[in-house]
Amino acid sequence: MIEQNILKVRDSIREACKAAQRAPDEVQLLAVSKKHPAQAIREAFESGQRFFAENYCQEALDKQQALSDLDIEWHFIGPIQSNKTRSLATHFDWIHSLDRLKIATRLNDQRPEDMPPLNVLIQYNVDQESQKAGADLTEITELTESIVQLPKLKLRGLMAIPDPEQNPEISFAKVAQVFKTLQKRYDSIDTLSMGMSNDLAPAIANGATMVRIGTAIFGQRT
Ligand SMILES: *Cc1c(COP(=O)(O)O)cnc(C)c1O
């Protein structure tokens, strides 16, 4: 089932790329495995999927331990508490949900010396939802200036989750605009993480380079 789902999602990505006149290899599939067991991740891995994302630190560490024999690239996409930064800096390759300097500084200081710089995306709260994590436009400008000074972090781009009440096309276009501005200013920026199971096509049409897909691969979460 998981294998077929992955094939279907890859087809949808290919179609969306074609419709947007983009090359299919411009968009990377990130499998969001939160609330699904390690065994489901193993199955997805055996179907050729290498990049996985988790939202909860402890849940992720438990699964990483159970899957330590697999060469998985781990992404963290959930809200970040400051008492979790050491675990995140040690056990992840990417962080998508960076939204404040205090956390960036801690991740930089706690990234082990013998590991490559931690890839980070700034989460952009594009629709200004008060209950949602993420930085606003002014904060993003300040944050990027600071993050590029931190040697153990590598600023790769932006992540966004639009307000489901809004037209996703409009939200994604706004994110793309900010992304393009950042790209002009910083050489390291190449990643735009947006699009989930229900809005993958409009995200790709607006320039997403990484889509985060959970339900369409693993089924409903309980
Ligand atoms: C859960 C989650 C996803 C995956 O959502 P689906 O609708 O299940 O594809 C993507 N991004 C973030 C930040 C999430 O928390």
CSV table of C-alpha atoms and ligand atoms in Angstrom, one decimal:
chain,number,residue,atom,x,y,z
A,1,MET,CA,0.0,0.0,0.0
A,2,ILE,CA,2.7,2.5,1.0
A,3,GLU,CA,4.7,1.6,-2.1
A,4,GLN,CA,1.7,2.2,-4.4
A,5,ASN,CA,0.9,5.5,-2.6
A,6,ILE,CA,4.5,6.7,-3.1
A,7,LEU,CA,4.3,5.9,-6.8
A,8,LYS,CA,1.0,7.8,-7.0
A,9,VAL,CA,2.4,10.8,-5.2
A,10,ARG,CA,5.5,10.8,-7.5
A,11,ASP,CA,3.1,10.7,-10.5
A,12,SER,CA,1.2,13.7,-9.1
A,13,ILE,CA,4.5,15.6,-8.7
A,14,ARG,CA,5.5,14.7,-12.3
A,15,GLU,CA,2.1,15.9,-13.6
A,16,ALA,CA,2.2,19.1,-11.6
A,17,CYS,CA,5.8,19.8,-12.8
A,18,LYS,CA,4.7,19.2,-16.4
A,19,ALA,CA,1.7,21.6,-16.1
A,20,ALA,CA,4.0,24.2,-14.6
A,21,GLN,CA,6.7,23.6,-17.3
A,22,ARG,CA,9.2,22.6,-14.7
A,23,ALA,CA,11.6,19.6,-14.8
A,24,PRO,CA,10.4,16.8,-12.5
A,25,ASP,CA,13.7,16.6,-10.7
A,26,GLU,CA,13.2,20.2,-9.4
A,27,VAL,CA,10.8,18.9,-6.7
A,28,GLN,CA,11.9,16.7,-3.9
A,29,LEU,CA,9.4,14.4,-2.1
A,30,LEU,CA,9.6,14.6,1.7
A,31,ALA,CA,7.6,11.8,3.5
A,32,VAL,CA,5.9,13.1,6.6
A,33,SER,CA,5.8,10.2,9.0
A,34,LYS,CA,4.5,11.7,12.2
A,35,LYS,CA,2.2,9.5,14.2
A,36,HIS,CA,3.0,6.5,12.0
A,37,PRO,CA,5.2,3.6,13.3
A,38,ALA,CA,8.9,3.0,12.4
A,39,GLN,CA,7.7,0.0,10.4
A,40,ALA,CA,5.8,2.2,8.0
A,41,ILE,CA,8.9,4.3,7.5
A,42,ARG,CA,10.9,1.2,6.8
A,43,GLU,CA,8.4,0.1,4.2
A,44,ALA,CA,8.6,3.5,2.5
A,45,PHE,CA,12.4,3.4,2.6
A,46,GLU,CA,12.3,0.0,0.9
A,47,SER,CA,10.2,1.6,-1.8
A,48,GLY,CA,13.0,4.0,-2.5
A,49,GLN,CA,12.1,7.0,-0.3
A,50,ARG,CA,15.1,8.5,1.5
A,51,PHE,CA,13.8,11.8,3.0
A,52,PHE,CA,11.5,11.7,6.0
A,53,ALA,CA,10.1,14.4,8.2
A,54,GLU,CA,8.9,14.4,11.8
A,55,ASN,CA,7.0,16.9,14.0
A,56,TYR,CA,7.7,15.7,17.6
A,57,CYS,CA,11.2,15.4,18.9
A,58,GLN,CA,10.9,12.5,21.2
A,59,GLU,CA,8.7,10.5,18.8
A,60,ALA,CA,11.3,11.1,16.1
A,61,LEU,CA,14.3,10.0,18.3
A,62,ASP,CA,12.5,6.7,19.2
A,63,LYS,CA,12.0,5.9,15.5
A,64,GLN,CA,15.5,7.0,14.5
A,65,GLN,CA,16.8,4.5,17.0
A,66,ALA,CA,14.6,1.7,15.6
A,67,LEU,CA,15.8,2.6,12.1
A,68,SER,CA,19.4,3.3,12.7
A,69,ASP,CA,20.4,0.6,10.1
A,70,LEU,CA,18.9,2.8,7.3
A,71,ASP,CA,20.5,5.7,5.6
A,72,ILE,CA,17.7,8.2,6.1
A,73,GLU,CA,17.9,12.0,5.8
A,74,TRP,CA,15.8,13.4,8.7
A,75,HIS,CA,13.9,16.6,8.6
A,76,PHE,CA,12.2,18.3,11.5
A,77,ILE,CA,9.1,20.3,10.7
A,78,GLY,CA,7.3,20.8,14.0
A,79,PRO,CA,7.3,23.7,16.5
A,80,ILE,CA,10.6,24.0,18.3
A,81,GLN,CA,10.9,24.2,22.1
A,82,SER,CA,14.2,25.5,23.4
A,83,ASN,CA,14.8,22.5,25.6
A,84,LYS,CA,14.8,20.3,22.5
A,85,THR,CA,17.4,22.1,20.5
A,86,ARG,CA,20.3,19.9,21.5
A,87,SER,CA,18.5,16.8,20.3
A,88,LEU,CA,17.5,18.5,17.1
A,89,ALA,CA,21.0,19.8,16.4
A,90,THR,CA,22.4,16.3,17.0
A,91,HIS,CA,19.9,14.1,15.3
A,92,PHE,CA,18.5,16.0,12.3
A,93,ASP,CA,19.9,17.0,8.9
A,94,TRP,CA,17.3,19.7,8.2
A,95,ILE,CA,15.1,22.0,10.3
A,96,HIS,CA,12.1,23.6,8.5
A,97,SER,CA,10.5,25.4,11.4
A,98,LEU,CA,13.0,28.0,12.5
A,99,ASP,CA,11.3,31.2,13.5
A,100,ARG,CA,13.4,33.0,16.1
A,101,LEU,CA,17.0,34.0,16.7
A,102,LYS,CA,17.2,32.4,20.2
A,103,ILE,CA,16.5,29.0,18.7
A,104,ALA,CA,18.9,29.6,15.8
A,105,THR,CA,21.7,30.5,18.2
A,106,ARG,CA,21.1,27.4,20.3
A,107,LEU,CA,21.1,25.1,17.3
A,108,ASN,CA,24.3,26.7,16.0
A,109,ASP,CA,26.0,26.3,19.4
A,110,GLN,CA,24.8,22.8,19.9
A,111,ARG,CA,25.5,21.4,16.4
A,112,PRO,CA,28.3,18.9,17.0
A,113,GLU,CA,31.7,20.0,15.6
A,114,ASP,CA,32.2,16.8,13.6
A,115,MET,CA,28.8,17.2,11.7
A,116,PRO,CA,28.3,19.3,8.6
A,117,PRO,CA,26.3,22.6,9.1
A,118,LEU,CA,22.6,22.0,9.9
A,119,ASN,CA,20.4,22.9,6.9
A,120,VAL,CA,17.7,25.4,8.0
A,121,LEU,CA,14.6,26.9,6.6
A,122,ILE,CA,12.8,29.8,8.1
A,123,GLN,CA,9.1,29.2,8.6
A,124,TYR,CA,7.1,32.0,7.1
A,125,ASN,CA,3.7,32.6,8.7
A,126,VAL,CA,2.4,33.8,5.4
A,127,ASP,CA,-1.3,34.3,6.3
A,128,GLN,CA,-0.5,35.8,9.7
A,129,GLU,CA,-2.3,33.2,11.7
A,130,SER,CA,-1.9,34.1,15.4
A,131,GLN,CA,-1.9,30.4,16.6
A,132,LYS,CA,0.6,29.3,14.0
A,133,ALA,CA,4.4,29.1,14.4
A,134,GLY,CA,6.5,31.1,11.9
A,135,ALA,CA,8.0,34.5,11.4
A,136,ASP,CA,6.4,37.5,9.7
A,137,LEU,CA,8.1,39.5,6.9
A,138,THR,CA,10.0,42.0,9.1
A,139,GLU,CA,11.3,39.2,11.4
A,140,ILE,CA,12.4,37.2,8.3
A,141,THR,CA,14.7,40.0,7.2
A,142,GLU,CA,16.3,40.3,10.6
A,143,LEU,CA,16.6,36.5,11.1
A,144,THR,CA,18.2,35.9,7.7
A,145,GLU,CA,20.9,38.6,8.5
A,146,SER,CA,21.7,36.8,11.7
A,147,ILE,CA,21.5,33.2,10.6
A,148,VAL,CA,24.0,33.7,7.7
A,149,GLN,CA,26.6,34.7,10.4
A,150,LEU,CA,26.2,31.4,12.2
A,151,PRO,CA,28.8,29.0,11.0
A,152,LYS,CA,27.1,25.7,12.0
A,153,LEU,CA,23.8,26.6,10.2
A,154,LYS,CA,23.3,26.7,6.5
A,155,LEU,CA,20.3,28.9,5.5
A,156,ARG,CA,18.6,27.1,2.6
A,157,GLY,CA,15.3,28.9,2.3
A,158,LEU,CA,11.7,29.1,3.5
A,159,MET,CA,8.9,26.8,4.7
A,160,ALA,CA,5.3,27.7,4.8
A,161,ILE,CA,1.9,26.2,5.7
A,162,PRO,CA,-0.9,28.4,4.3
A,163,ASP,CA,-4.1,29.0,6.2
A,164,PRO,CA,-6.5,26.3,4.9
A,165,GLU,CA,-9.3,29.0,4.8
A,166,GLN,CA,-7.4,31.0,2.2
A,167,ASN,CA,-6.9,30.5,-1.5
A,168,PRO,CA,-3.7,28.4,-1.5
A,169,GLU,CA,-2.6,30.0,-4.9
A,170,ILE,CA,-2.5,33.4,-3.3
A,171,SER,CA,-0.6,32.3,-0.2
A,172,PHE,CA,1.9,30.2,-2.2
A,173,ALA,CA,2.5,33.2,-4.6
A,174,LYS,CA,3.2,35.4,-1.6
A,175,VAL,CA,5.8,32.9,-0.2
A,176,ALA,CA,7.4,32.6,-3.6
A,177,GLN,CA,7.8,36.4,-3.8
A,178,VAL,CA,9.7,36.5,-0.5
A,179,PHE,CA,11.8,33.4,-1.5
A,180,LYS,CA,12.9,35.1,-4.7
A,181,THR,CA,14.0,38.2,-2.8
A,182,LEU,CA,16.1,36.1,-0.4
A,183,GLN,CA,17.6,34.1,-3.3
A,184,LYS,CA,18.9,37.3,-4.8
A,185,ARG,CA,20.6,38.3,-1.6
A,186,TYR,CA,22.1,35.0,-0.4
A,187,ASP,CA,23.8,32.3,-2.5
A,188,SER,CA,23.0,29.4,-0.1
A,189,ILE,CA,19.2,29.7,-0.7
A,190,ASP,CA,17.8,27.0,-3.0
A,191,THR,CA,14.9,25.4,-1.1
A,192,LEU,CA,11.2,26.3,-0.9
A,193,SER,CA,9.3,23.8,1.2
A,194,MET,CA,5.6,24.1,0.6
A,195,GLY,CA,2.7,21.8,-0.5
A,196,MET,CA,1.1,19.0,1.4
A,197,SER,CA,-1.2,16.1,0.4
A,198,ASN,CA,-4.1,18.4,-0.5
A,199,ASP,CA,-2.3,21.3,-2.2
A,200,LEU,CA,0.8,19.8,-3.8
A,201,ALA,CA,-0.1,21.0,-7.4
A,202,PRO,CA,-0.6,24.8,-6.6
A,203,ALA,CA,2.5,24.7,-4.5
A,204,ILE,CA,4.5,23.3,-7.4
A,205,ALA,CA,2.9,25.8,-9.8
A,206,ASN,CA,4.3,28.5,-7.5
A,207,GLY,CA,7.8,27.2,-7.3
A,208,ALA,CA,8.0,24.7,-4.4
A,209,THR,CA,11.2,22.7,-4.5
A,210,MET,CA,10.2,20.3,-1.7
A,211,VAL,CA,6.7,19.0,-0.9
A,212,ARG,CA,5.9,17.5,2.5
A,213,ILE,CA,3.5,14.6,2.1
A,214,GLY,CA,2.0,12.6,5.0
A,215,THR,CA,-1.6,11.4,4.5
A,216,ALA,CA,-1.3,10.6,0.8
A,217,ILE,CA,1.6,8.2,1.6
A,218,PHE,CA,0.9,6.7,5.0
A,219,GLY,CA,-2.9,7.2,5.3
A,220,GLN,CA,-4.9,9.0,7.9
A,221,ARG,CA,-3.2,9.7,11.3
A,222,THR,CA,-5.1,8.5,14.4
B,1,LIG,C1,1.6,16.9,9.1
B,1,LIG,C2,2.3,17.9,8.3
B,1,LIG,C3,2.4,17.7,6.9
B,1,LIG,C4,1.8,16.6,6.1
B,1,LIG,O1,0.4,16.9,5.9
B,1,LIG,P1,-0.5,15.9,5.1
B,1,LIG,O2,-1.7,16.7,4.8
B,1,LIG,O3,-0.7,14.7,5.9
B,1,LIG,O4,0.2,15.6,3.8
B,1,LIG,C5,3.2,18.7,6.2
B,1,LIG,N1,3.8,19.7,6.8
B,1,LIG,C6,3.7,19.9,8.1
B,1,LIG,C7,4.4,21.0,8.7
B,1,LIG,C8,3.0,19.0,8.9
B,1,LIG,O5,2.8,19.2,10.2
